[in-house]
XYZ file of C-alpha atoms in Angstrom:
314
model
C 97.700 161.400 94.469
C 100.635 163.525 95.443
C 102.189 164.732 91.999
C 103.001 168.225 92.906
C 105.048 169.678 94.614
C 104.526 172.221 97.584
C 106.190 175.432 98.558
C 106.947 176.085 102.047
C 108.252 179.834 103.461
C 111.265 178.489 106.223
C 111.375 181.053 108.965
C 114.704 180.589 111.614
C 113.839 180.453 114.918
C 116.190 182.135 117.271
C 119.507 183.123 116.186
C 119.895 183.399 112.070
C 121.210 180.202 110.337
C 124.078 180.663 107.746
C 122.630 178.823 104.358
C 119.056 178.570 105.318
C 116.770 178.779 102.414
C 113.848 180.969 102.427
C 111.583 178.898 100.761
C 111.605 174.695 100.457
C 109.835 172.639 98.314
C 108.665 169.026 98.770
C 106.002 166.891 97.885
C 103.018 166.534 100.585
C 103.170 162.702 100.725
C 107.136 162.895 101.634
C 107.784 161.743 105.001
C 108.837 164.510 107.854
C 112.401 163.062 108.372
C 112.539 163.997 104.698
C 111.788 167.536 105.287
C 114.551 167.360 108.176
C 116.821 165.992 105.521
C 115.936 168.817 102.634
C 116.780 171.458 105.545
C 119.916 169.965 107.024
C 121.111 169.730 103.334
C 120.286 173.490 102.417
C 121.690 174.859 105.767
C 124.899 172.266 105.974
C 124.038 171.693 109.738
C 123.250 167.980 111.571
C 119.926 166.772 111.145
C 120.071 166.004 114.963
C 120.752 170.116 115.738
C 117.181 171.009 113.809
C 114.305 171.913 115.290
C 111.283 172.054 112.860
C 107.946 173.902 114.173
C 104.674 174.622 112.504
C 103.974 178.204 111.299
C 100.576 178.166 112.373
C 100.921 176.963 115.769
C 104.346 176.132 116.745
C 103.611 172.843 117.387
C 106.415 170.395 116.768
C 106.920 168.945 113.382
C 108.214 165.042 114.509
C 111.124 164.025 112.837
C 109.583 160.447 111.466
C 109.680 157.754 108.782
C 105.600 157.172 109.595
C 104.155 160.891 108.848
C 103.599 162.594 105.918
C 104.513 166.520 105.620
C 100.674 166.508 104.682
C 99.280 164.399 107.693
C 101.178 167.396 110.057
C 99.311 169.621 108.274
C 101.892 171.359 106.179
C 99.792 172.843 102.938
C 101.631 175.017 99.662
C 102.352 178.264 100.913
C 102.531 177.254 104.108
C 105.253 178.145 106.895
C 107.858 176.438 109.122
C 110.564 177.832 111.730
C 113.679 176.357 112.095
C 115.888 176.284 115.352
C 119.413 175.438 115.332
C 119.957 173.418 118.675
C 123.646 174.072 118.906
C 126.509 171.221 118.848
C 124.238 168.286 120.213
C 125.944 164.589 121.588
C 124.734 161.148 120.897
C 122.500 160.178 124.328
C 124.105 156.643 124.245
C 127.512 158.595 124.232
C 126.480 160.738 127.430
C 125.201 157.617 129.341
C 128.477 155.671 128.695
C 130.859 158.665 130.195
C 128.225 158.882 132.687
C 128.587 155.436 133.831
C 132.574 154.918 132.805
C 133.572 156.693 135.975
C 131.355 154.905 138.673
C 132.087 151.518 137.175
C 135.728 152.157 137.903
C 136.070 154.781 141.326
C 134.876 151.641 143.354
C 137.753 149.638 143.129
C 140.346 152.391 142.559
C 139.518 153.872 145.892
C 139.577 150.645 147.489
C 142.750 149.585 146.467
C 145.373 151.868 144.109
C 143.895 155.019 145.655
C 143.273 153.746 149.492
C 146.477 155.772 150.578
C 146.661 158.598 149.385
C 143.012 159.232 149.784
C 142.818 158.718 153.343
C 147.108 160.269 154.253
C 148.101 156.804 155.226
C 151.467 155.244 155.017
C 151.365 152.194 152.970
C 152.707 149.874 155.879
C 150.243 150.707 158.217
C 146.767 151.464 156.372
C 144.096 148.687 157.322
C 142.689 146.284 154.596
C 139.395 146.807 153.146
C 137.071 144.524 154.976
C 134.803 142.173 153.814
C 132.138 144.438 153.993
C 133.887 146.650 151.418
C 135.248 144.608 149.170
C 131.653 143.470 148.624
C 130.624 146.466 148.380
C 132.863 147.616 145.795
C 131.583 144.170 143.943
C 128.259 145.123 144.039
C 128.543 149.103 143.125
C 130.956 147.716 140.236
C 128.656 145.511 138.793
C 125.820 147.567 138.949
C 127.896 150.505 136.881
C 129.300 148.123 134.448
C 125.740 146.693 133.783
C 124.731 150.071 133.321
C 127.291 150.255 130.478
C 126.235 147.283 129.031
C 122.582 148.422 128.611
C 123.390 151.604 127.024
C 125.865 150.132 124.779
C 123.518 146.866 123.629
C 119.956 147.580 125.060
C 118.653 150.927 125.424
C 116.774 152.283 122.532
C 116.380 156.096 122.281
C 113.591 158.210 120.950
C 115.923 161.021 120.682
C 119.102 160.506 119.088
C 120.865 163.616 120.518
C 121.050 166.188 123.116
C 123.127 169.346 123.848
C 126.424 168.880 124.476
C 126.926 171.120 127.154
C 124.704 169.204 129.273
C 127.184 166.562 129.546
C 128.985 167.876 132.396
C 126.184 168.273 134.239
C 125.342 164.781 133.548
C 128.871 163.039 133.986
C 129.661 165.395 137.267
C 126.571 164.110 138.731
C 127.050 160.407 138.771
C 131.146 160.814 138.885
C 130.823 163.213 142.426
C 128.216 160.908 144.219
C 130.118 157.399 143.904
C 133.306 159.170 144.715
C 130.826 160.822 147.707
C 130.109 156.636 148.905
C 133.309 155.384 148.083
C 135.054 157.705 149.993
C 132.876 157.385 153.025
C 132.162 153.732 152.836
C 136.170 152.537 152.558
C 137.408 154.662 154.862
C 139.744 152.785 157.143
C 137.985 152.216 160.567
C 139.668 150.460 162.996
C 136.422 150.409 165.257
C 134.900 148.295 162.663
C 135.223 144.462 163.504
C 137.552 142.217 161.204
C 135.508 139.443 161.748
C 132.015 138.636 160.781
C 129.151 137.434 162.946
C 126.189 135.022 162.360
C 123.802 137.978 162.132
C 125.821 140.089 160.154
C 126.194 136.939 157.904
C 122.569 136.386 157.739
C 121.676 140.035 157.202
C 124.921 140.083 154.128
C 122.807 137.384 152.459
C 119.445 139.302 152.468
C 121.412 142.139 150.972
C 123.342 140.207 148.330
C 119.985 138.569 147.630
C 118.194 142.222 147.023
C 120.786 143.075 144.963
C 120.661 140.375 142.521
C 117.376 140.291 142.059
C 116.613 144.059 141.782
C 119.314 143.759 138.800
C 118.244 141.229 136.889
C 114.374 142.372 137.051
C 115.667 145.429 136.147
C 117.433 143.686 133.179
C 114.721 142.276 132.561
C 112.522 145.267 132.345
C 114.746 147.234 130.236
C 114.515 144.266 127.441
C 110.621 144.232 127.375
C 110.921 148.227 127.055
C 113.564 147.683 124.329
C 111.611 144.896 122.441
C 108.563 147.431 122.569
C 110.034 149.887 119.673
C 111.223 148.605 116.212
C 114.525 150.028 115.149
C 114.731 153.162 113.970
C 111.213 154.643 115.327
C 109.796 156.219 117.717
C 106.662 154.420 118.280
C 106.131 151.534 121.462
C 103.663 149.624 122.234
C 102.059 148.801 125.356
C 104.709 147.253 127.713
C 103.682 143.655 129.661
C 105.443 141.315 132.026
C 107.727 141.258 135.430
C 105.963 144.456 137.515
C 104.247 146.009 134.448
C 100.825 145.188 136.036
C 102.218 147.000 138.981
C 103.516 150.004 138.180
C 103.812 152.032 135.443
C 108.077 151.840 135.518
C 108.972 148.639 137.581
C 112.720 148.996 135.805
C 112.702 152.475 138.681
C 110.958 150.028 141.398
C 113.572 147.109 140.519
C 116.275 149.637 140.156
C 115.592 151.016 143.896
C 115.678 147.368 145.812
C 118.919 146.877 144.377
C 120.043 150.008 145.779
C 118.433 148.944 149.031
C 120.663 145.588 148.466
C 124.094 148.001 148.400
C 122.625 150.434 150.836
C 122.429 147.573 153.665
C 125.658 146.239 152.809
C 127.151 149.255 152.912
C 125.904 149.598 156.446
C 123.555 152.292 158.109
C 126.652 154.627 158.570
C 126.011 154.957 154.349
C 124.402 158.719 154.522
C 126.166 159.122 150.701
C 124.291 155.950 149.822
C 120.977 156.997 151.107
C 121.276 160.412 149.950
C 121.721 159.049 146.501
C 118.688 156.567 146.557
C 116.654 159.541 147.699
C 117.569 161.943 145.160
C 117.134 159.255 142.879
C 113.853 158.179 143.939
C 112.166 161.575 143.483
C 113.136 162.169 139.891
C 112.210 158.670 138.966
C 108.874 159.339 140.840
C 108.570 162.503 138.321
C 109.961 160.530 135.535
C 107.160 157.577 136.150
C 104.565 159.788 136.424
C 105.805 161.370 133.351
C 105.348 158.809 131.659
C 102.252 157.620 133.051
C 100.708 160.198 131.838
C 101.825 159.571 128.228
C 101.089 156.204 128.002
C 97.041 157.487 129.104
C 97.586 159.849 126.143
C 99.165 157.839 123.310
C 96.833 154.433 124.031
C 93.521 155.907 125.380
C 90.986 153.111 125.562
C 94.023 150.334 125.298
C 95.744 151.232 128.250
C 94.446 150.183 131.775
C 95.521 152.921 134.182
C 97.674 152.413 137.164
C 97.037 153.484 140.056
C 101.121 153.941 141.477
C 103.780 154.888 139.015
C 106.525 153.239 140.905
C 106.207 151.714 144.261
C 103.035 150.022 144.608
C 101.307 151.574 147.753
C 103.100 154.860 147.880
C 103.956 156.597 144.336
């Protein structure tokens, strides 16, 4: 049907792009990712640095293997705007960097760095309590699990993010977990060195919450992973444990596991509580955005959820 090529005018958006051609010829039935590859090759920039918008209304032209140039409304003598997004880094690399520190910090703070952090003599500093060692194990397991998910489970609809953002993302997790560990692992002679029956029962409940939350969260991530074909950003409608109650049960189960961590740390663990509150607010915003996206993408096929993250709350 499309035997001839069309000619598109190419205009840089924002800063000038060296080597960006003023004109580009492409067949109308070419996938839009072919358009991105052509612009990347001509401008000598990574395809992930480019953002192409329609000259008519500045709507984004998706980098997709499933949409054609003609389908997105680009015709002969049309115009596209090309923006250089700057140096990029993969989302997977960002996630791995975010969680690497938190996976190591608890054990480092509790054992080899303990006397230096609290300015104590190796011979006199109190040994970690059973509660502190359990908290260290839970924190370490949680972030090792996140590393596993980042490397082997998650699929990202956007391949990259601006490289400058890695400092902000990494700093948040590393500093928050450092604050948690420093406060929770402080040597305290007033804390009982033995565990009462009531404390044992509380620890059992806490660990049970943690294990359930972690496993249910991992299951939800596998459900979401299997909805998206490799190399595609298209997704199906999720179903399974928790998805019938809220839009984003993986966030609900994340909170459940952190409640378990908080209870192990004790009611004085204000840094853990702050982390839970800040994270819950952010996850609630993401969940509301996801609910709007599901309703828009799936229409009548999707059963709208009244609560997006916590049943009866939000």
